[in-house]
CSV table of C-alpha atoms and ligand atoms in Angstrom, one decimal:
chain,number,residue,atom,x,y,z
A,1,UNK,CA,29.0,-17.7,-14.1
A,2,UNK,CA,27.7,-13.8,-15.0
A,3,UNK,CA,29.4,-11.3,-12.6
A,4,UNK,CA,27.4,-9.2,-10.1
A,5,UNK,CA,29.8,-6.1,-11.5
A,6,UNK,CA,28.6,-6.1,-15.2
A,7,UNK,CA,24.9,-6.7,-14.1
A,8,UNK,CA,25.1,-4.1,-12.2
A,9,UNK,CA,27.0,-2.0,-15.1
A,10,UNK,CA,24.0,-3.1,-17.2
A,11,UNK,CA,21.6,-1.2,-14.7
A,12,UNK,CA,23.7,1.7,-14.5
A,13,UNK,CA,24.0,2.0,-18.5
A,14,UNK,CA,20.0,1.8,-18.2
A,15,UNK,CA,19.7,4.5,-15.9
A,16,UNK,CA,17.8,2.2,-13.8
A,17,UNK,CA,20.5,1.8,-11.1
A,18,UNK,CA,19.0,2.3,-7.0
A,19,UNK,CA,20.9,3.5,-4.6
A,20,UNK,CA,20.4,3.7,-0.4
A,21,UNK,CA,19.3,7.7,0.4
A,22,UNK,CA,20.0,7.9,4.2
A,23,UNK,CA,17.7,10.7,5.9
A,24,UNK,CA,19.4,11.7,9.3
A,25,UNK,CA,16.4,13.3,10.4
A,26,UNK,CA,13.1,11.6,11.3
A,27,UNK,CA,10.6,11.4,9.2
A,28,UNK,CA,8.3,14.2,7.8
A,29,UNK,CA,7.4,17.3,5.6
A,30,UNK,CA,11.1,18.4,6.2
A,31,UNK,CA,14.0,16.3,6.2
A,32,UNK,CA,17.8,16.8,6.2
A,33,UNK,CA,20.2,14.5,4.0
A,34,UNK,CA,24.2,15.6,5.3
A,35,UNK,CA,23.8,19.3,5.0
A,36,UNK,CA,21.0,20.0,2.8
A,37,UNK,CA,17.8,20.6,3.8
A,38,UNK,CA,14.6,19.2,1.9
A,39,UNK,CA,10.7,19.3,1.1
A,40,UNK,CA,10.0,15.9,1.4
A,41,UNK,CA,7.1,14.3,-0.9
A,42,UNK,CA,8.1,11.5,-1.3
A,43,UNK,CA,7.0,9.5,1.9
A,44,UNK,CA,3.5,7.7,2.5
A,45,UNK,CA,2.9,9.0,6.0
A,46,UNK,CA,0.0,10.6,4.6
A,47,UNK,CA,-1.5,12.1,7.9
A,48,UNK,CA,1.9,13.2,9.3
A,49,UNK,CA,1.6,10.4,12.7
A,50,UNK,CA,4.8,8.9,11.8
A,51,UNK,CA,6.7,11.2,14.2
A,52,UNK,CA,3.3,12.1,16.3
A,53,UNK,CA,3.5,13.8,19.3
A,54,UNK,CA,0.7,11.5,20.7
A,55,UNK,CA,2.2,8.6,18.9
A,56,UNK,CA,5.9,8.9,20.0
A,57,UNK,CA,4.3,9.1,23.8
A,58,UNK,CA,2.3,5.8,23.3
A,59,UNK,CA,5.4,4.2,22.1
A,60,UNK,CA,7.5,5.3,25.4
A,61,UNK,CA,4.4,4.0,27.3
A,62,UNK,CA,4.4,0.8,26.0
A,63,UNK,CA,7.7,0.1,25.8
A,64,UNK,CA,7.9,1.0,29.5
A,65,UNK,CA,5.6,-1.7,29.7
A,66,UNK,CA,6.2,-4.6,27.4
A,67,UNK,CA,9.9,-3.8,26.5
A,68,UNK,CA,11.4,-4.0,23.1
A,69,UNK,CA,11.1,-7.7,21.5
A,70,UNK,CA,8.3,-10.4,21.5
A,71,UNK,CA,10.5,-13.2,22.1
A,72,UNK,CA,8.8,-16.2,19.9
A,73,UNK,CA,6.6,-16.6,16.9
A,74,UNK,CA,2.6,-16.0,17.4
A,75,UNK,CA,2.0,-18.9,17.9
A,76,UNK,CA,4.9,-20.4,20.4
A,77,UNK,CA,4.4,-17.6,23.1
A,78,UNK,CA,4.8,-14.4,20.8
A,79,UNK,CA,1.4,-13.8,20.9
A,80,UNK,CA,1.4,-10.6,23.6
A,81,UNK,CA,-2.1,-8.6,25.1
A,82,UNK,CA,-1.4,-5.8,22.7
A,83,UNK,CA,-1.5,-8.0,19.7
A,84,UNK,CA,-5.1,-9.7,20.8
A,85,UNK,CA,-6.3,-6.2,21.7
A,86,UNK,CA,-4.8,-4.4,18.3
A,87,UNK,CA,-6.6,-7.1,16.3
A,88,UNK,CA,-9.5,-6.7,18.7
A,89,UNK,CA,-9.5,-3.1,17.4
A,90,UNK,CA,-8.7,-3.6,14.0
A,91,UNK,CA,-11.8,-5.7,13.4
A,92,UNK,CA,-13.7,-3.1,15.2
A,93,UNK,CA,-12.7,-0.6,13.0
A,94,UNK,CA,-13.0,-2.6,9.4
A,95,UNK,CA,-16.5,-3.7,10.4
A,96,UNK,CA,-14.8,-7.3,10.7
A,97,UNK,CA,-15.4,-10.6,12.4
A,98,UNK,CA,-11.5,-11.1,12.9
A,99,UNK,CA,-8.1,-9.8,12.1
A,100,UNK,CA,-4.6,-11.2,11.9
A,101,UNK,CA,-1.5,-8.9,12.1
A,102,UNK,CA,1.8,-9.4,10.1
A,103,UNK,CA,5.2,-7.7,10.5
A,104,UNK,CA,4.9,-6.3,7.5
A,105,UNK,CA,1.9,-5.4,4.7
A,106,UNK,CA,4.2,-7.6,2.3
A,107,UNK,CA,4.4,-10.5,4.7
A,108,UNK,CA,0.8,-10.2,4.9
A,109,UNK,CA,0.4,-10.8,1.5
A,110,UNK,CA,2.7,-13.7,1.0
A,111,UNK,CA,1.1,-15.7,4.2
A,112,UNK,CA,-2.3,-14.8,3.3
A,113,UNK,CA,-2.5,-16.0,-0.3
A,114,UNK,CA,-0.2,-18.9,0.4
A,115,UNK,CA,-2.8,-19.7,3.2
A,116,UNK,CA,-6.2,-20.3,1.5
A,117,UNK,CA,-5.1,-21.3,-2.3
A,118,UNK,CA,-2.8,-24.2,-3.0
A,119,UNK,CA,-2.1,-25.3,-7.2
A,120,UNK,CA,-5.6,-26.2,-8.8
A,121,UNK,CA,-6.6,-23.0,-7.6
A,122,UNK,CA,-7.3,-20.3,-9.1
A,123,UNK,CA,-6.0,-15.9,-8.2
A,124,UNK,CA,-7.4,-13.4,-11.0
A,125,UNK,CA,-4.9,-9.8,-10.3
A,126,UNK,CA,-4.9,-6.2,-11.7
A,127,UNK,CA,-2.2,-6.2,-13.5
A,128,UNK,CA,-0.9,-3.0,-11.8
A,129,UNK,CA,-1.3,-4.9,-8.3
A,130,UNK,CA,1.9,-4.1,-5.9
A,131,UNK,CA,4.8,-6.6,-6.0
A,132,UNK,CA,4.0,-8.1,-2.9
A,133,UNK,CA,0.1,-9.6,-3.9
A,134,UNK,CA,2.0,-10.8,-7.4
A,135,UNK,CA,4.9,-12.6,-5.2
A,136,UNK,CA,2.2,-13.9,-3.3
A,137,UNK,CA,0.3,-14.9,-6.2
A,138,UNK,CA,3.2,-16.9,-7.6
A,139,UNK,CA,4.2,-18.6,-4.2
A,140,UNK,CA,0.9,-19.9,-3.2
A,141,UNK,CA,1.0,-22.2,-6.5
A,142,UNK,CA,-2.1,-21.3,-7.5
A,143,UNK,CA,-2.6,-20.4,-11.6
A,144,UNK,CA,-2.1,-17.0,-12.1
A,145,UNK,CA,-4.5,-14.9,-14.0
A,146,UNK,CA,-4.1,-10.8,-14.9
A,147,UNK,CA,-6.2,-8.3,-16.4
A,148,UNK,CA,-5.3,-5.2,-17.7
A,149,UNK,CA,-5.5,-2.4,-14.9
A,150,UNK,CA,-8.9,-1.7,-14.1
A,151,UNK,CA,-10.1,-3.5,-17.1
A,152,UNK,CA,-13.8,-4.7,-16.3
A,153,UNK,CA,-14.3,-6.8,-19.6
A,154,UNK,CA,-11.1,-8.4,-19.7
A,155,UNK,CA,-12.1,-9.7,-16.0
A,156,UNK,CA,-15.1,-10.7,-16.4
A,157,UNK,CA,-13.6,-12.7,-19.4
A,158,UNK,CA,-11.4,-13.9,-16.7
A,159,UNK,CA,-13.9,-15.1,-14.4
A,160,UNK,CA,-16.1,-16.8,-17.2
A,161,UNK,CA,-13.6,-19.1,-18.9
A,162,UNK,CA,-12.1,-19.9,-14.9
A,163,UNK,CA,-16.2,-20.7,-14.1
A,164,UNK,CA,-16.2,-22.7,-17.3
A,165,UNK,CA,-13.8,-25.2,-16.3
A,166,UNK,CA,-13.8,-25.1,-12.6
A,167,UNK,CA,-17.7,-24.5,-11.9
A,168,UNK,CA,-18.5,-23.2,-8.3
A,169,UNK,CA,-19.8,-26.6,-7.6
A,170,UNK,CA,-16.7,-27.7,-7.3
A,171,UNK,CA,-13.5,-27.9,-4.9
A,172,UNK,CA,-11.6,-24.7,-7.0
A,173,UNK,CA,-11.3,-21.3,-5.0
A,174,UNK,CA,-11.0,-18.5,-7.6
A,175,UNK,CA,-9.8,-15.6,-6.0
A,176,UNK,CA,-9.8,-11.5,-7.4
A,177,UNK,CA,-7.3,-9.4,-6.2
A,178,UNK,CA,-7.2,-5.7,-6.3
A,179,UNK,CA,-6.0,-2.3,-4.7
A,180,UNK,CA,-8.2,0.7,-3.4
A,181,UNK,CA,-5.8,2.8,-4.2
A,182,UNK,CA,-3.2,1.9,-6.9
A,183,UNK,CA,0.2,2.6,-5.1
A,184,UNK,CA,2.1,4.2,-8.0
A,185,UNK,CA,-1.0,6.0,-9.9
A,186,UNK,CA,-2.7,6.7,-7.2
A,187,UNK,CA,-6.0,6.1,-9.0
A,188,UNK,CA,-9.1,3.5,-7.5
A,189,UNK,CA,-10.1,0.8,-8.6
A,190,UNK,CA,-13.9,0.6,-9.6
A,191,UNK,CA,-14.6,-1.5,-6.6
A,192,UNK,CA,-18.5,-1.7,-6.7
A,193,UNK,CA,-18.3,-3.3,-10.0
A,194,UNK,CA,-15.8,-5.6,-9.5
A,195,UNK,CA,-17.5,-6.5,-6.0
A,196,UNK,CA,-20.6,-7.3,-8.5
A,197,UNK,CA,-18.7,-9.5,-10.9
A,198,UNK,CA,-17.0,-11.5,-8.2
A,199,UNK,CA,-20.4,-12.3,-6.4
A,200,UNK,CA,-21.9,-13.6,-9.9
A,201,UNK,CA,-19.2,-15.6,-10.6
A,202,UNK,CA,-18.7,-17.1,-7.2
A,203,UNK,CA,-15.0,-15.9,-6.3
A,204,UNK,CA,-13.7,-14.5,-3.1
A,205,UNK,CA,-12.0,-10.7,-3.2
A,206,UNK,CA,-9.1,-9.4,-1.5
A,207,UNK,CA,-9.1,-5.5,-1.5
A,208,UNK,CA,-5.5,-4.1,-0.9
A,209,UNK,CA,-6.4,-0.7,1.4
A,210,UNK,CA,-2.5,0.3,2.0
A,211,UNK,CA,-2.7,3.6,0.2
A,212,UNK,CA,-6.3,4.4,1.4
A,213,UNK,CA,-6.1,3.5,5.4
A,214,UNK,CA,-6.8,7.2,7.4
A,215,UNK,CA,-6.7,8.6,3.7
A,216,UNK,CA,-10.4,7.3,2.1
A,217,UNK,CA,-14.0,6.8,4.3
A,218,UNK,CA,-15.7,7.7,6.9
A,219,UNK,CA,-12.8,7.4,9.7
A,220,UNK,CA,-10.2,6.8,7.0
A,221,UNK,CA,-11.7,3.1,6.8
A,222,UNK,CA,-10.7,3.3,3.4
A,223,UNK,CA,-12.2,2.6,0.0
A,224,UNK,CA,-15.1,-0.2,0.7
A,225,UNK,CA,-16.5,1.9,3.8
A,226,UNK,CA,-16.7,4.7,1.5
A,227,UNK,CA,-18.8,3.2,-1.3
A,228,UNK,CA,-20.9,0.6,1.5
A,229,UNK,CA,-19.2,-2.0,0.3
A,230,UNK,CA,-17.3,-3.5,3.4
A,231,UNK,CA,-19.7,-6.4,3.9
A,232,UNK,CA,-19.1,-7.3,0.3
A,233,UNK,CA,-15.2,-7.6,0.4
A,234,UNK,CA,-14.1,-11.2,1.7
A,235,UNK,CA,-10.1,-10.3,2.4
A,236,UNK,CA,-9.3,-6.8,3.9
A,237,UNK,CA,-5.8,-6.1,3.7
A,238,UNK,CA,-3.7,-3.2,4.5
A,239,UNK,CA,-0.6,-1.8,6.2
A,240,UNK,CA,-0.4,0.0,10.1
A,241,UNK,CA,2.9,2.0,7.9
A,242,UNK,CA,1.8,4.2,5.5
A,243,UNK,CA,-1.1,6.2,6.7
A,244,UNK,CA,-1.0,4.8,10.1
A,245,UNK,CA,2.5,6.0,10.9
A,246,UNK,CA,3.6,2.9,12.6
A,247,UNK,CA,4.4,-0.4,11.0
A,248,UNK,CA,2.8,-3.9,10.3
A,249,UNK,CA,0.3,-5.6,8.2
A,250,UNK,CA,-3.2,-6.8,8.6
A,251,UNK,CA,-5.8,-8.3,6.9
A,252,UNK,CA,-9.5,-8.1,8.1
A,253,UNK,CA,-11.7,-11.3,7.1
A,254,UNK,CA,-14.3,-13.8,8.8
A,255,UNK,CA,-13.5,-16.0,11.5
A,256,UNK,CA,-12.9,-19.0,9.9
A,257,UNK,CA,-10.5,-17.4,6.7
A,258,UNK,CA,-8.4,-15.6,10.0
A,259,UNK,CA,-8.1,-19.2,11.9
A,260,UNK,CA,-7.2,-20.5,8.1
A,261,UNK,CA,-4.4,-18.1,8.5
A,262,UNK,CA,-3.2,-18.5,12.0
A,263,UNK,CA,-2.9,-22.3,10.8
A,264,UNK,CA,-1.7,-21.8,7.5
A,265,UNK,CA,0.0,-18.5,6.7
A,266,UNK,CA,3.4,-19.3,6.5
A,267,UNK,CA,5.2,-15.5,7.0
A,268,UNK,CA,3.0,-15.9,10.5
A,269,UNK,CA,3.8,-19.1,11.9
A,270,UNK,CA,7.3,-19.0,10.9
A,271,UNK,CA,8.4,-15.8,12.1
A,272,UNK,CA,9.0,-13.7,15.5
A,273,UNK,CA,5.8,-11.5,16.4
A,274,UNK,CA,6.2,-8.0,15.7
A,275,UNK,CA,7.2,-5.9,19.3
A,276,UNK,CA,4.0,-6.1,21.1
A,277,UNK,CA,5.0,-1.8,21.8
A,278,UNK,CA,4.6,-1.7,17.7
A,279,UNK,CA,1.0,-3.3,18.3
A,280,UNK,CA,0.3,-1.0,21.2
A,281,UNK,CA,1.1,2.2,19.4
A,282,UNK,CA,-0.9,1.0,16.1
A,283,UNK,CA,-4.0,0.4,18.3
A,284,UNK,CA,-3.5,4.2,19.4
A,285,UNK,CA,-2.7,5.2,15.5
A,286,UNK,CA,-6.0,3.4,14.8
A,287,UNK,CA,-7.8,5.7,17.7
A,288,UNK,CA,-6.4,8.8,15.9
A,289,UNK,CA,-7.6,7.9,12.6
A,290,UNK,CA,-11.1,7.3,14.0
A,291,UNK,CA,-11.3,10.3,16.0
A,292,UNK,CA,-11.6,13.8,15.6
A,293,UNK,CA,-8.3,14.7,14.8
A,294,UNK,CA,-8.2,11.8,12.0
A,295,UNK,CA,-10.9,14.1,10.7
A,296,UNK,CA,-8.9,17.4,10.5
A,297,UNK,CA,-5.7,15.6,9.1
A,298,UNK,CA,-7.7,14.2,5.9
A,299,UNK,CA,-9.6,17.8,5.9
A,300,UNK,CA,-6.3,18.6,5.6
A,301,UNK,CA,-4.3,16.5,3.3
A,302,UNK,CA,-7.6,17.0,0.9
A,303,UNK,CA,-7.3,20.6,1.1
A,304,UNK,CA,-3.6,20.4,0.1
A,305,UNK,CA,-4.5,17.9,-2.9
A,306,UNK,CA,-7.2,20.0,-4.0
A,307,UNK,CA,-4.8,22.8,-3.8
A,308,UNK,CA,-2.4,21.2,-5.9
A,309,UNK,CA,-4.7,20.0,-8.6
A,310,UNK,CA,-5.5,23.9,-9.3
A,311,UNK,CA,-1.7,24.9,-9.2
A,312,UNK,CA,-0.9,22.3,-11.8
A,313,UNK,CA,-4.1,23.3,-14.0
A,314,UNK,CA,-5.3,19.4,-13.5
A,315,UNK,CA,-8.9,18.9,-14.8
A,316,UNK,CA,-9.7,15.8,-13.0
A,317,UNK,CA,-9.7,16.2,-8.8
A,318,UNK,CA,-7.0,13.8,-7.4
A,319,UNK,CA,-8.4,10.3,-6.3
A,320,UNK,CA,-5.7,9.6,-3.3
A,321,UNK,CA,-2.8,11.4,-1.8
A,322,UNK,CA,-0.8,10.1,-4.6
A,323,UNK,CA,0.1,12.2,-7.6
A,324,UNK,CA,2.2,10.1,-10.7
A,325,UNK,CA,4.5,12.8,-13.2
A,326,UNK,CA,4.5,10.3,-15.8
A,327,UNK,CA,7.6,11.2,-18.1
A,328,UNK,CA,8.5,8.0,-20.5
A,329,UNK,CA,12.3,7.3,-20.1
A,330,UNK,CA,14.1,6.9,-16.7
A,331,UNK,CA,16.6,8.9,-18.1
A,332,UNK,CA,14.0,11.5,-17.9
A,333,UNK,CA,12.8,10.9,-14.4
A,334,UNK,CA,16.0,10.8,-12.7
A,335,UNK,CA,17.1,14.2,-14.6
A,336,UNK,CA,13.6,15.9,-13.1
A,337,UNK,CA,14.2,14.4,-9.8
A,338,UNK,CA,17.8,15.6,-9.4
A,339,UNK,CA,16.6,19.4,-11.0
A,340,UNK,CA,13.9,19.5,-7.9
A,341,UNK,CA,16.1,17.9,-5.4
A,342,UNK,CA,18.8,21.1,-6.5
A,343,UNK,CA,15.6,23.0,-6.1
A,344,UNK,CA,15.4,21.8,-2.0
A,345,UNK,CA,12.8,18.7,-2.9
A,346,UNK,CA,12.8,15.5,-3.0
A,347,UNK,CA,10.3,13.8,-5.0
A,348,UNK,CA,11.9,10.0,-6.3
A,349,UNK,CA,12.2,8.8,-9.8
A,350,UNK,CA,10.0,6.2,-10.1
A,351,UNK,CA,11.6,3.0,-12.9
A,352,UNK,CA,11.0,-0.4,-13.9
A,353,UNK,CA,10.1,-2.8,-12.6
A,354,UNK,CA,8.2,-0.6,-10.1
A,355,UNK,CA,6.5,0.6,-13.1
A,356,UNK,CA,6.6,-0.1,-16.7
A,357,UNK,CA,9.8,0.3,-18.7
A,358,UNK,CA,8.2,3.4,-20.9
A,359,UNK,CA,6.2,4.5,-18.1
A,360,UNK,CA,9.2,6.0,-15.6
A,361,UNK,CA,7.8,9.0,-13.4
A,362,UNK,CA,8.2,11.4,-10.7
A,363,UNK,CA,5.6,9.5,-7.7
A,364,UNK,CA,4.4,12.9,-5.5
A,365,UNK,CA,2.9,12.2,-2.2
A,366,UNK,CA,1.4,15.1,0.0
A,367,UNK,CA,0.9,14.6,4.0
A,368,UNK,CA,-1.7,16.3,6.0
A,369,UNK,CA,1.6,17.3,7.7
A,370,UNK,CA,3.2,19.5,4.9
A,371,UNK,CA,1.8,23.3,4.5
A,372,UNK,CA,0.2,25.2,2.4
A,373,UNK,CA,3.0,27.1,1.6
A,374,UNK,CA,5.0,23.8,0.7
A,375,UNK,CA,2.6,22.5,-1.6
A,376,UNK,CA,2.6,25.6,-3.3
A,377,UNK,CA,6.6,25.9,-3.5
A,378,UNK,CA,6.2,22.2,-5.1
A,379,UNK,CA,3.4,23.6,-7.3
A,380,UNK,CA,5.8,26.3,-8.8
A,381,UNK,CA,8.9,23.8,-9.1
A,382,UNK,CA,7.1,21.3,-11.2
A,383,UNK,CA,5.8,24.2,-13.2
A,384,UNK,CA,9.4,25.2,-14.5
A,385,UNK,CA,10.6,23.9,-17.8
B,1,PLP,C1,3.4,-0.7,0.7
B,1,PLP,C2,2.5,-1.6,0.2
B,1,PLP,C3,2.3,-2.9,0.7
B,1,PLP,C4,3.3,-3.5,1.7
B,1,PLP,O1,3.2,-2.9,3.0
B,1,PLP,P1,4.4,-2.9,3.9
B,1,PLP,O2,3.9,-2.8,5.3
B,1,PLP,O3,5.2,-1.7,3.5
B,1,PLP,O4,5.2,-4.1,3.7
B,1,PLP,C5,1.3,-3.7,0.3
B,1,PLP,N1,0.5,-3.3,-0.7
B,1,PLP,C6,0.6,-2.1,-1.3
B,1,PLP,C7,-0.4,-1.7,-2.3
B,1,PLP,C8,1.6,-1.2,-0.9
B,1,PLP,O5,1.7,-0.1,-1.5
């Protein structure tokens, strides 16, 4: 039987080894690890509400009110007021007829694809998709299809032959799944076209939004409010983590796809409902993002990007909040990660399998929360030889 030690040797001799960075401060532009102090960019709290003012208060309150746990899955007696009324909201806000909410964005995934395909069917993925839709993928039983990222022909290609031998007529689902925002490249994908090719073809779409919830759209709806296209999309997913600042996964669809879910979608049934104080204080996160002051975070996080675009002499403007340093070797990346972290930054090394094995990077993330003085200080790090 192989050992776990040499494995892990073999990882280590591949400079793709991960270890467990414990932050003992909370959350935000600046964070302390023992004694040293850091810029932090490498976190996906995009708007800064992870350790809100407003947010922190509305998880007291709740709290207060509905205590810590949820005592039993959804759909035993889990299901508390602030879960009906977050869905309630969530719908609201993604122009939805329903919504379901997960623990997590990854356990959305998994439940949701698992839910409405079964073998015989068929799920068509960006190659670049995030590990949890290609776990999902592979778990629902369904054939599995990729295309290269953001590569119209080769879907299209895709979607033909599929058509060929399972025409619409028929019983097969053939489903497209892409990301708004690609989590490691930060780059979109061209959504209006591949909303086009779906509709000729007959499939349904699932549109990952974790990267561009508060970040893209009017209201930081994300990527399909901002081009009209919300209407078009079948599946809205996301994540109430990243630029939400809370915690749990969603996904937006019509009635009858969410009661599929609730009846099908295993990670749901199976498992203990999220705290119904979580719910509660995503409902609120969702309020921020909607409001006002959702408005002069992503001012401000798009200032910052824009900001750091000029710095680094970039030609093209940044598409999300996500910047990749794409270096080659991990070697490489983990040698420019520790330089900036002895500079007072931390900014990860990004290896296989997150991303290719010749494609290892630094993965930069600005929050509305950092300053322009920070970005700046980052600017003139990554700037040095
Ligand atoms: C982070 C992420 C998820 C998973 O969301 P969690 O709530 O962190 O489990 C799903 N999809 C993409 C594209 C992500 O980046």
């Amino acid at each position: 039987m192989r050992a776990f030690e040499s494995q892990l040797e073999e990882l280590q001799h591949n400079d793709l080894f991960r270890d467990l960075r414990v932050l003992d401060s909370a959350q935000g532009p600046e964070i302390r690890i023992g004694d040293e102090t850091l810029l932090n960019f490498s976190s996906n709290d995009y708007l800064g509400l992870a350790n809100s003012p407003t947010l922190r208060e509305a998880f007291h309150t709740a709290i207060d009110i509905w205590g810590t746990g949820s005592g039993a899955s959804r759909l035993v007696s889990g299901t508390l007021a602030p879960h009906r009324d977050l869905e309630a909201a969530l719908a609201a806000f993604k122009g939805a007829e329903a919504a379901l909410t997960f623990s997590t964005g990854y356990t959305a995934a998994v439940g949701t694809l698992g839910a409405i395909l079964t073998k015989g069917d068929v799920v068509i993925l960006d190659k670049l998709s995030h590990a949890c839709l290609i776990d999902a993928a592979r778990l629902s039983g369904a054939t599995l299809r990729v295309f290269p990222h953001n590569h119209l022909d080769k879907l299209e290609d895709l979607l033909r032959k599929t058509r060929e031998k399972h025409p619409p007529s028929g019983d097969t689902r053939v489903l497209v799944v892409t990301e708004s925002v690609f989590s490691m490249d930060g780059d979109r994908a061209p959504l209006a076209e591949i909303v086009a090719l779906k509709e000729k073809y007959d499939a349904l779409l699932l549109l990952d939004e974790a990267h561009a919830l508060g970040v893209l759209g009017p209201g930081g709806r994300g990527l399909a409010e901002e081009l009209g296209l919300s209407a078009r999309v079948d599946l809205h997913m996301g994540t109430l983590s990243k630029g939400a600042g809370v915690s749990g996964g969603y996904l937006c669809a019509s009635r009858p796809i969410i009661d599929t879910l609730i009846n099908h979608a295993r990670s749901f049934i199976f498992s203990t409902a999220p705290p119904p104080a979580v719910a509660a204080t995503a409902r609120r996160a969702l309020e921020i993002l909607g409001s006002e002051e959702g408005d002069r975070l992503r001012e401000r996080l798009w200032s910052h990007l824009a900001r750091l675009q000029t710095a680094l002499d970039r030609k093209e403007p940044l598409e999300s909040a996500i910047l990749p340093w794409i270096v080659g070797e991990p070697a490489r990346a983990l040698e420019l990660s520790q330089k900036l972290r002895a500079d007072g930054f931390l900014v990860p090394a990004i290896r296989y399998p997150t991303v290719a094995r010749d494609a290892a990077r630094l993965r930069i993330t600005l929050s509305a929360a950092h300053t322009a003085a920070q970005v700046d200080a980052l600017a003139a790090a990554l700037r040095e030889p």
